[in-house]
């Protein structure tokens, strides 16, 4: 990792923590008494829920567009290049879907978040087994997988509560920020065989 | 290719081409040095950093992947380890960026190989000759990969098979690459290590043959796979055959350089010179192991009846450092001659890629000077 990449990762980690803090602050606020149209829906946790949706959508949309552009300029000429297009379409679609979910009950988006958490946790578990087979330090990935699936399970049992959704997202953001900081200060072992 | 071929096999080729033991030793030292001459090492001996012919993993990890960083990586890896076969390859599909990357795909008998041998001829030093032999040998081993980070060129997928001869039939044995840097490779069990898939086009994981692991570096293996750049068409890489061609071409090139002839032709091999040893060479190349050094060394010592010293970086270091700050002595030393040849080789690659309309390896100094002159004139 170059110094610039390290700095970028650190800035990103700080932004993640700030965003998580904002979610947690807004999480307890009730804006339903405000004299604005639709304010009656802005009960506890709903504003932070909208905030999460917006950021989700922007990040996914950017990623989706990047993959689609990459497909049309480069990847459509490569073996397996369609995977890049599917990635792009999936991300863009998920972004637009997330946008449409703004006016849909919380349980939809909670299902979506829990699904992502389950997939992510499952990947962690697979990685742990892979590392175990190859004789590396597998325990960390295993714990990571179990915690992520545990979070997903907790979210799944509280499908209708934006407060829980905000909490889970804030935890995930803080966790990711910590991992980014650790990655910055840990020497990377990767294989490059040119 | 590993030190077994770049060091010991190059020694054998040099002796077969008519060089003395001492000369052959100098040539193979330089051929092997191309895999050790990193910026880190050059800093240590206070050598010119522009002469770097390879990069350490730690250097690659911290390498920038912006335009300037990619050009730096491409200059090093394309010039010395993945010499492009055809910078003007006729390709109709893809954007200009794709075409430029496609044209960097390495392969034997390209025009740039002639220029590489030409540099060795022009410099006429054993070090330049050794470096040229490294480049020549790698064009055979690293065929189908490019010396620039590129997913669309260098990626491989699960369609990767070893073609193994069993009971007079070729069996297709699927290869699944592990990603543990500490894992040992074992040809018997098919345990090979490759770099991790990265969807980022310019990730250093997608540099050279990283995705295919060390397979191109093993002389015994034959494998079939669908390269990223060839739209699902499967290609077969026959390393025993390619390595034999590399050896025969090295002997041919070395013989010409020894005779101080300018008549290097691509696709020409010294089959007659190697015929008496062909069986033995084929046996070495076919042995299923990751290092053939012992057998090549034995062959080399049989050819010259002299003992081949093991490669040692310290010898170069001492010689270079003993020159002190005397520039003439530095340039006259073996490392100095190697650095000069390396800088020439890089300059040639940059000039040729730029001439082909691609800036993937950067701009040559001449064109920068020209641009500056043009700007000055306009002012």
Short mmCIF file of C-alpha atoms in Angstrom, two decimals, chain B residues 133-260:
data_model
loop_
_atom_site.label_atom_id
_atom_site.label_comp_id
_atom_site.label_asym_id
_atom_site.label_seq_id
_atom_site.Cartn_x
_atom_site.Cartn_y
_atom_site.Cartn_z
CA UNK B 133 19.56 -13.95 -23.17
CA UNK B 134 17.31 -13.42 -20.16
CA UNK B 135 14.86 -11.46 -22.27
CA UNK B 136 15.01 -14.02 -25.09
CA UNK B 137 14.40 -16.99 -22.80
CA UNK B 138 11.47 -15.28 -21.08
CA UNK B 139 9.73 -14.61 -24.39
CA UNK B 140 9.24 -18.39 -24.58
CA UNK B 141 8.26 -18.99 -20.98
CA UNK B 142 5.96 -16.00 -20.59
CA UNK B 143 4.15 -16.28 -23.90
CA UNK B 144 0.49 -15.12 -23.80
CA UNK B 145 0.93 -12.80 -20.79
CA UNK B 146 1.72 -9.09 -20.74
CA UNK B 147 4.16 -7.21 -18.56
CA UNK B 148 1.59 -4.71 -17.45
CA UNK B 149 -1.17 -5.01 -14.84
CA UNK B 150 -4.29 -5.94 -16.80
CA UNK B 151 -7.32 -8.02 -15.92
CA UNK B 152 -8.53 -8.16 -19.51
CA UNK B 153 -5.22 -9.60 -20.72
CA UNK B 154 -3.70 -11.60 -17.90
CA UNK B 155 -6.68 -13.05 -16.08
CA UNK B 156 -7.32 -16.79 -16.08
CA UNK B 157 -10.40 -18.64 -14.91
CA UNK B 158 -11.37 -22.08 -13.67
CA UNK B 159 -10.82 -23.57 -17.16
CA UNK B 160 -7.26 -24.44 -16.37
CA UNK B 161 -5.93 -27.95 -16.91
CA UNK B 162 -2.62 -29.70 -16.76
CA UNK B 163 -2.08 -32.01 -19.72
CA UNK B 164 -0.36 -34.98 -18.22
CA UNK B 165 0.82 -37.98 -20.13
CA UNK B 166 -0.30 -41.19 -18.52
CA UNK B 167 -0.16 -44.57 -20.29
CA UNK B 168 0.48 -42.89 -23.64
CA UNK B 169 -2.59 -40.68 -23.37
CA UNK B 170 -2.87 -37.04 -22.40
CA UNK B 171 -5.05 -36.57 -19.36
CA UNK B 172 -6.64 -33.24 -18.52
CA UNK B 173 -6.20 -32.65 -14.83
CA UNK B 174 -7.97 -29.55 -13.48
CA UNK B 175 -5.71 -27.09 -11.68
CA UNK B 176 -7.12 -25.10 -8.79
CA UNK B 177 -4.73 -22.42 -7.63
CA UNK B 178 -4.34 -21.80 -3.91
CA UNK B 179 -3.61 -18.29 -2.69
CA UNK B 180 -1.48 -18.92 0.34
CA UNK B 181 1.94 -17.32 -0.16
CA UNK B 182 3.47 -19.69 2.37
CA UNK B 183 2.15 -22.86 0.72
CA UNK B 184 4.71 -25.04 -1.01
CA UNK B 185 4.09 -26.03 -4.61
CA UNK B 186 4.10 -29.70 -5.41
CA UNK B 187 3.87 -30.91 -9.02
CA UNK B 188 3.05 -34.43 -7.86
CA UNK B 189 -0.11 -33.45 -6.02
CA UNK B 190 -0.91 -30.54 -8.34
CA UNK B 191 -0.67 -27.95 -5.54
CA UNK B 192 0.04 -24.65 -7.24
CA UNK B 193 -0.23 -21.08 -6.04
CA UNK B 194 -1.56 -18.12 -8.01
CA UNK B 195 -2.57 -14.56 -7.29
CA UNK B 196 -6.07 -13.70 -6.11
CA UNK B 197 -8.78 -12.57 -8.55
CA UNK B 198 -9.12 -8.80 -8.53
CA UNK B 199 -11.86 -7.17 -10.58
CA UNK B 200 -9.74 -4.02 -10.76
CA UNK B 201 -8.15 -3.80 -14.23
CA UNK B 202 -4.91 -2.28 -12.95
CA UNK B 203 -4.41 -4.32 -9.81
CA UNK B 204 -0.86 -5.64 -9.49
CA UNK B 205 -2.43 -9.06 -8.94
CA UNK B 206 -3.12 -8.92 -12.67
CA UNK B 207 0.51 -8.35 -13.65
CA UNK B 208 2.18 -10.90 -15.90
CA UNK B 209 1.42 -14.54 -15.22
CA UNK B 210 0.46 -14.02 -11.58
CA UNK B 211 -3.00 -15.49 -12.14
CA UNK B 212 -1.45 -18.63 -13.65
CA UNK B 213 0.96 -18.95 -10.76
CA UNK B 214 4.47 -20.21 -11.44
CA UNK B 215 3.34 -22.62 -14.16
CA UNK B 216 5.00 -20.74 -17.03
CA UNK B 217 8.26 -20.98 -15.08
CA UNK B 218 8.25 -24.79 -14.93
CA UNK B 219 9.81 -26.54 -17.90
CA UNK B 220 8.02 -29.88 -17.42
CA UNK B 221 4.43 -28.73 -17.60
CA UNK B 222 1.91 -28.65 -20.41
CA UNK B 223 -1.30 -26.84 -19.70
CA UNK B 224 -4.47 -25.74 -21.39
CA UNK B 225 -6.50 -22.69 -20.45
CA UNK B 226 -8.73 -19.97 -21.80
CA UNK B 227 -6.72 -16.76 -21.67
CA UNK B 228 -8.56 -13.62 -20.83
CA UNK B 229 -7.73 -11.91 -24.14
CA UNK B 230 -8.82 -14.72 -26.46
CA UNK B 231 -12.60 -14.79 -26.06
CA UNK B 232 -13.09 -18.29 -24.68
CA UNK B 233 -10.71 -19.99 -27.13
CA UNK B 234 -8.54 -22.49 -25.34
CA UNK B 235 -4.80 -22.45 -25.90
CA UNK B 236 -2.23 -25.06 -25.05
CA UNK B 237 1.14 -24.13 -23.63
CA UNK B 238 3.76 -26.81 -24.16
CA UNK B 239 6.64 -25.81 -21.90
CA UNK B 240 9.03 -28.73 -22.66
CA UNK B 241 8.84 -27.82 -26.35
CA UNK B 242 9.07 -24.07 -25.75
CA UNK B 243 11.98 -24.38 -23.36
CA UNK B 244 13.89 -26.50 -25.87
CA UNK B 245 13.26 -23.85 -28.53
CA UNK B 246 14.42 -21.17 -26.09
CA UNK B 247 17.64 -23.09 -25.49
CA UNK B 248 18.27 -23.70 -29.20
CA UNK B 249 17.57 -20.04 -29.99
CA UNK B 250 19.90 -18.91 -27.21
CA UNK B 251 22.72 -21.03 -28.65
CA UNK B 252 22.05 -19.57 -32.11
CA UNK B 253 21.98 -15.97 -30.83
CA UNK B 254 25.06 -16.47 -28.68
CA UNK B 255 26.97 -18.01 -31.57
CA UNK B 256 26.22 -14.98 -33.74
CA UNK B 257 27.18 -12.59 -30.96
CA UNK B 258 30.37 -14.55 -30.38
CA UNK B 259 31.20 -14.26 -34.06
CA UNK B 260 30.29 -10.56 -33.88
#
